[in-house]
Short mmCIF file of C-alpha atoms in Angstrom, two decimals:
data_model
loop_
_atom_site.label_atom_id
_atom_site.label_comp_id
_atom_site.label_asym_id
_atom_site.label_seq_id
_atom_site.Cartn_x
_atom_site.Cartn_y
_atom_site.Cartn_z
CA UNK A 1 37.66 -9.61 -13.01
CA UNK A 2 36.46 -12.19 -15.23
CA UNK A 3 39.80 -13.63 -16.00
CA UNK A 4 40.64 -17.25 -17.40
CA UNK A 5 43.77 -19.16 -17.23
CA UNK A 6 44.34 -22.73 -19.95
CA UNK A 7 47.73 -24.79 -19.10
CA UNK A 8 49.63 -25.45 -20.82
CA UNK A 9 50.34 -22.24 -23.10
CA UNK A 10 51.51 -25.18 -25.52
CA UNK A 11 52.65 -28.49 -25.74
CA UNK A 12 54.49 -30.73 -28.29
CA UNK A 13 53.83 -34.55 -28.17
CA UNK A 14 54.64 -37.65 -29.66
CA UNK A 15 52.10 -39.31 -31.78
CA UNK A 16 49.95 -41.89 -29.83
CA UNK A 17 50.58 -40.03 -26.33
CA UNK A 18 47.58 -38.57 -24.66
CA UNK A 19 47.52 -34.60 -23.43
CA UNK A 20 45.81 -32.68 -21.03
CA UNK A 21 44.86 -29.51 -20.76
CA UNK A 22 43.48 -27.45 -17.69
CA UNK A 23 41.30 -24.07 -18.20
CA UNK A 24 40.54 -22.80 -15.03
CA UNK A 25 38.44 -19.40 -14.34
CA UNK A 26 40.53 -17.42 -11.52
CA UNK A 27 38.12 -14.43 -10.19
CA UNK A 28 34.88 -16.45 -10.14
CA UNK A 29 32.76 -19.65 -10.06
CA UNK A 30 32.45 -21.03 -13.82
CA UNK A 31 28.86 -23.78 -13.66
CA UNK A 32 29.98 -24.33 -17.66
CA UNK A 33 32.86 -23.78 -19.67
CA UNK A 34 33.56 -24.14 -23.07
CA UNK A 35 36.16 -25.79 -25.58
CA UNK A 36 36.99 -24.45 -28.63
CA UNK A 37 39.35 -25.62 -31.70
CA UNK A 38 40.43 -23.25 -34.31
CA UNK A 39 42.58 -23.75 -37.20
CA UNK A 40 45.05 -21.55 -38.94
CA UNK A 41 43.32 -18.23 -40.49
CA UNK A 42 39.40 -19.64 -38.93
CA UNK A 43 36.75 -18.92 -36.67
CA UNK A 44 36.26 -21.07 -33.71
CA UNK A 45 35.01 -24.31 -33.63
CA UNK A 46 32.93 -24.84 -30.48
CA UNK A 47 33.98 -28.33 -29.29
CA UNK A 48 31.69 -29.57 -26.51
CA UNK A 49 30.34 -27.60 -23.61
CA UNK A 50 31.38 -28.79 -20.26
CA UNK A 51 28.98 -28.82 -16.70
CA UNK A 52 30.37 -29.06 -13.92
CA UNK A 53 29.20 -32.27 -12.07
CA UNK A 54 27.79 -33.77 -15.23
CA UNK A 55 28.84 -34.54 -18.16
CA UNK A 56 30.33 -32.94 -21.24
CA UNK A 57 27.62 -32.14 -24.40
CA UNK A 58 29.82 -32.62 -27.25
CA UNK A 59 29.16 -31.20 -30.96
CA UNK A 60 28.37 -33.12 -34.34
CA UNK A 61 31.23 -34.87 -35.57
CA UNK A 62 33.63 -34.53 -32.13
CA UNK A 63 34.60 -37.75 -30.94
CA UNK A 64 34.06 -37.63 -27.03
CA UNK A 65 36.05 -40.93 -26.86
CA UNK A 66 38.75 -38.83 -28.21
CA UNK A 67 38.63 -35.61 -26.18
CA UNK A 68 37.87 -36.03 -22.88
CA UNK A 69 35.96 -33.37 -20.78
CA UNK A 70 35.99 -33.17 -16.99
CA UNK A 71 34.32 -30.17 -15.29
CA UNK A 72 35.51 -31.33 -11.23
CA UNK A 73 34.79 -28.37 -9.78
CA UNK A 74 33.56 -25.14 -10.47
CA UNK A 75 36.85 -23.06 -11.69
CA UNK A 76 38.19 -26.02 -13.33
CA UNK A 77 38.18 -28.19 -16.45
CA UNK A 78 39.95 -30.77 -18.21
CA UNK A 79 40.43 -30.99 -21.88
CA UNK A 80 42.29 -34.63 -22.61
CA UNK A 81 43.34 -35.33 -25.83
CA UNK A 82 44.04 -38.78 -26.06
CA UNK A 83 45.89 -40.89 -28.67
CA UNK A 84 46.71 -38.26 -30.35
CA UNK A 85 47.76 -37.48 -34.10
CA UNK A 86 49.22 -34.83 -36.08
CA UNK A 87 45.95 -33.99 -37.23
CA UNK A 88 44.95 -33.45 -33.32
CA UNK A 89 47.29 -30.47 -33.58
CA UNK A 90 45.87 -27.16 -33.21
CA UNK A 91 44.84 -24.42 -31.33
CA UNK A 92 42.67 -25.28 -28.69
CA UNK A 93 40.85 -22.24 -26.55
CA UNK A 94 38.21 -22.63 -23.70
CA UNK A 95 36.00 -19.84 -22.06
CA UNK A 96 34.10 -19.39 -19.38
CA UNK A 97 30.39 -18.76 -18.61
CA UNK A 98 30.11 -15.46 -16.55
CA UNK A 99 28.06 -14.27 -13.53
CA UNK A 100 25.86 -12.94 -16.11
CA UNK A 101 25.11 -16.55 -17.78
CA UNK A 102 25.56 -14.92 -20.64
CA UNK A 103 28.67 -13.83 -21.54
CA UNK A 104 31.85 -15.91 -22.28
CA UNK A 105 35.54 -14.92 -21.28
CA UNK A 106 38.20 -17.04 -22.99
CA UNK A 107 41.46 -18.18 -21.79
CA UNK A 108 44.98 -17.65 -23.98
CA UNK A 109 44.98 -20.87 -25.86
CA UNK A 110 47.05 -24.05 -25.76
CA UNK A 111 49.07 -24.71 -29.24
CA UNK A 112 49.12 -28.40 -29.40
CA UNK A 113 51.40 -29.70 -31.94
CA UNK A 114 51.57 -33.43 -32.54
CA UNK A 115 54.83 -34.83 -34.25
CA UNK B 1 19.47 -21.29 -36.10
CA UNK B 2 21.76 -18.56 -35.52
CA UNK B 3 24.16 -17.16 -37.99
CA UNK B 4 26.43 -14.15 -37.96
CA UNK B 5 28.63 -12.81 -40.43
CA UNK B 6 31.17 -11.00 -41.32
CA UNK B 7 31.36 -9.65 -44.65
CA UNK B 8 35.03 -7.84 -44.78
CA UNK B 9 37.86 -10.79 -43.84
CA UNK B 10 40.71 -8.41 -44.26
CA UNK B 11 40.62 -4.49 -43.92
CA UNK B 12 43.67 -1.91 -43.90
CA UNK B 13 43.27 1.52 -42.48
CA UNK B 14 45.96 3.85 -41.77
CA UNK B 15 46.61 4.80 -38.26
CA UNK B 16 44.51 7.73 -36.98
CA UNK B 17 41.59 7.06 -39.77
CA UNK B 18 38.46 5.99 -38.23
CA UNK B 19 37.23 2.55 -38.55
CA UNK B 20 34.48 0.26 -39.02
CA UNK B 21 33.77 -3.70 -39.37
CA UNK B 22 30.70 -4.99 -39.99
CA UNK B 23 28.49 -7.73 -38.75
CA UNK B 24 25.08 -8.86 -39.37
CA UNK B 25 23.25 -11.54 -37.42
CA UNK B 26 20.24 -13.72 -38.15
CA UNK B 27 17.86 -14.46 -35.09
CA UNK B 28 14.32 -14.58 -34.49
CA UNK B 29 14.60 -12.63 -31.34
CA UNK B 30 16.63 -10.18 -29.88
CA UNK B 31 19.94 -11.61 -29.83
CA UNK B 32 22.66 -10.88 -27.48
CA UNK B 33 25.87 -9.73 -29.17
CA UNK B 34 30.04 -9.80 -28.61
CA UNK B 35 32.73 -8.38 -30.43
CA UNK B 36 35.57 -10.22 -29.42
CA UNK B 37 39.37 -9.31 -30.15
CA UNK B 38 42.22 -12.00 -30.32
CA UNK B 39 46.20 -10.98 -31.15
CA UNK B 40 48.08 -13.16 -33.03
CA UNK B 41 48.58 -16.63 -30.93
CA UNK B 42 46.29 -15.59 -27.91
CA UNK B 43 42.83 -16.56 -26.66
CA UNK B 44 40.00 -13.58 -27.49
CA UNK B 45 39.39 -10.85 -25.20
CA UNK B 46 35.83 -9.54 -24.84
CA UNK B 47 35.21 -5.72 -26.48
CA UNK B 48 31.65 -4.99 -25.77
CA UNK B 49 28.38 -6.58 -25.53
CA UNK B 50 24.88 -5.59 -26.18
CA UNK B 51 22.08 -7.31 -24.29
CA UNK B 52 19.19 -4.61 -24.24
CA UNK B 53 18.65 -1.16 -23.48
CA UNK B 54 20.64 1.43 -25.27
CA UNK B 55 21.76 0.37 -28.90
CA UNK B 56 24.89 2.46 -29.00
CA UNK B 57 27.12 -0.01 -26.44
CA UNK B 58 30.51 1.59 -25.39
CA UNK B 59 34.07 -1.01 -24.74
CA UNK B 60 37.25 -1.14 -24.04
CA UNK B 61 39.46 0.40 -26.03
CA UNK B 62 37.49 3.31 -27.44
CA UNK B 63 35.33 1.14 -29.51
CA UNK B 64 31.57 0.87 -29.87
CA UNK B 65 29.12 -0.49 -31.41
CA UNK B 66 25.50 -0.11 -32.53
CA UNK B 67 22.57 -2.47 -32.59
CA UNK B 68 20.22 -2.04 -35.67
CA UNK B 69 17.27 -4.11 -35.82
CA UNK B 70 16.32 -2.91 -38.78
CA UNK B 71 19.48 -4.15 -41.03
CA UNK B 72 20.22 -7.14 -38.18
CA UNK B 73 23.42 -5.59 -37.98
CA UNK B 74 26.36 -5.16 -35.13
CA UNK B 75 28.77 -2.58 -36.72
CA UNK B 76 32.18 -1.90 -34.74
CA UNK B 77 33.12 1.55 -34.97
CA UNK B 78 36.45 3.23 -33.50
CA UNK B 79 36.91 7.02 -34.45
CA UNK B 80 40.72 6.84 -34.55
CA UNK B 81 43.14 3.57 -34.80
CA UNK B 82 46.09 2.48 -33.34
CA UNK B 83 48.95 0.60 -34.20
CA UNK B 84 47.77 -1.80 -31.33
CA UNK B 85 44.69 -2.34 -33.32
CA UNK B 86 45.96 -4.55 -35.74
CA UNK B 87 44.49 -7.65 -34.74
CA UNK B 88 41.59 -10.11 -35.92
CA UNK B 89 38.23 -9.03 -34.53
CA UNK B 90 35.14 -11.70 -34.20
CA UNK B 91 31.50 -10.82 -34.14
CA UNK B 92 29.35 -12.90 -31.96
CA UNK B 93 25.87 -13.59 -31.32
CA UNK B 94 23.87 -16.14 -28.71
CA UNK B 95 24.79 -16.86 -25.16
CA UNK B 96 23.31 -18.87 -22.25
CA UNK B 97 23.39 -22.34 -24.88
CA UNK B 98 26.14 -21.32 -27.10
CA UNK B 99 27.84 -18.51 -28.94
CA UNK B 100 28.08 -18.33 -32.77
CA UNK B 101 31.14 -16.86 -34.22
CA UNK B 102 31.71 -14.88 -37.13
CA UNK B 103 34.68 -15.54 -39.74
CA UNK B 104 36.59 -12.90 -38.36
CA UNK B 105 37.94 -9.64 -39.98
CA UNK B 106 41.78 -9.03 -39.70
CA UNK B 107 42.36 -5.43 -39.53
CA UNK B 108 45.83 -4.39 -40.18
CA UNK B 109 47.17 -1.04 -39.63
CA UNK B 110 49.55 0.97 -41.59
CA UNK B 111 51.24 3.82 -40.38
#
């Protein structure tokens, strides 16, 4: 159980194009989920949380005009990155809030690389 | 506001030795902790957790980990390591608002 699905795995894009990504939680009903950057050889970088029917609580210093959240239903949300630039590229992970509201169970990743 | 850390970033233990990465939290209450585990271009896959009740907390895997108060420590322990270990393992503290991370500790394993 537990188990969290992103889409794509990765993606490469040309500079300027937008990209979505879907993180869907497959065994259960997800109220928030998570988005997460991390960069070569670092920690994660929590990006925003995301509620379903409301909207997205971004962090200091994460452009939400940028990277746009939308929690639709309750095993899905999007993570659009639009316009984006090389320095956009990364690895981008979301997670999902349990039954337990407590604990968080990630999905694989999407490598987003940017030419 | 919540820290964790992780003092070791890289560790190398030979396969079959026992094992041991440390974490240490800071939080005025009793925290709730994660050790996460994430291979090499994949998303992190929950260990163990502590919430309350016993501080010795059994996972996947054969690991464990104990909850100190005392030292605000989170200490993964594994008695013998595999080959399969070798991977980078993040401590984690918080929950219902957000989850800190740690750095992360890359274990490697040599045969």
């Amino acid at each position: 159980g537990a188990v969290v699905s992103q889409h794509p795995s990765r993606v490469i894009c040309k500079s300027g194009t937008s990209v979505k990504i879907e993180c869907r939680s497959l065994d259960f009903q997800a109220t928030t989920m998570f988005w997460y950057r991390q960069f070569p050889k670092q920690s994660l970088m929590l990006m925003a949380t995301s509620n379903e029917g409301s909207k997205a609580t971004y962090e200091q210093g994460v452009e939400k005009d940028k990277f746009l959240i939308n929690h639709a239903s309750l095993t899905l949300s999007t993570l659009t990155v639009t316009s984006a630039h090389p320095e956009d590229s990364s690895f981008y992970i979301c997670s999902a809030r349990g039954t337990d509201q407590e604990t968080q169970y990630f999905g694989p990743g999407t490598r987003l690389l940017v030419l | 506001a919540q820290s964790v850390t992780q003092p070791d970033i890289h560790i190398t233990v030979s396969e079959g030795a026992s094992l041991e990465l440390r974490c240490n939290y800071s939080y005025g209450a009793t925290p709730y902790l994660f050790w996460y585990v994430q291979s090499p271009g994949q998303g992190l896959q929950l260990l163990l957790k502590y919430f309350s009740g016993d501080t010795l907390v059994q996972g996947i895997k054969g690991f464990e980990a104990e909850f100190k108060r005392s030292q605000s420590s989170f200490n993964l322990r594994k008695p013998s390591v595999h080959w399969s270990d070798a991977a980078e393992y993040f401590c984690a503290s918080g929950g219902y608002q957000k989850v800190t991370f740690g750095t992360g500790t890359k274990l490697q394993v040599i045969p």
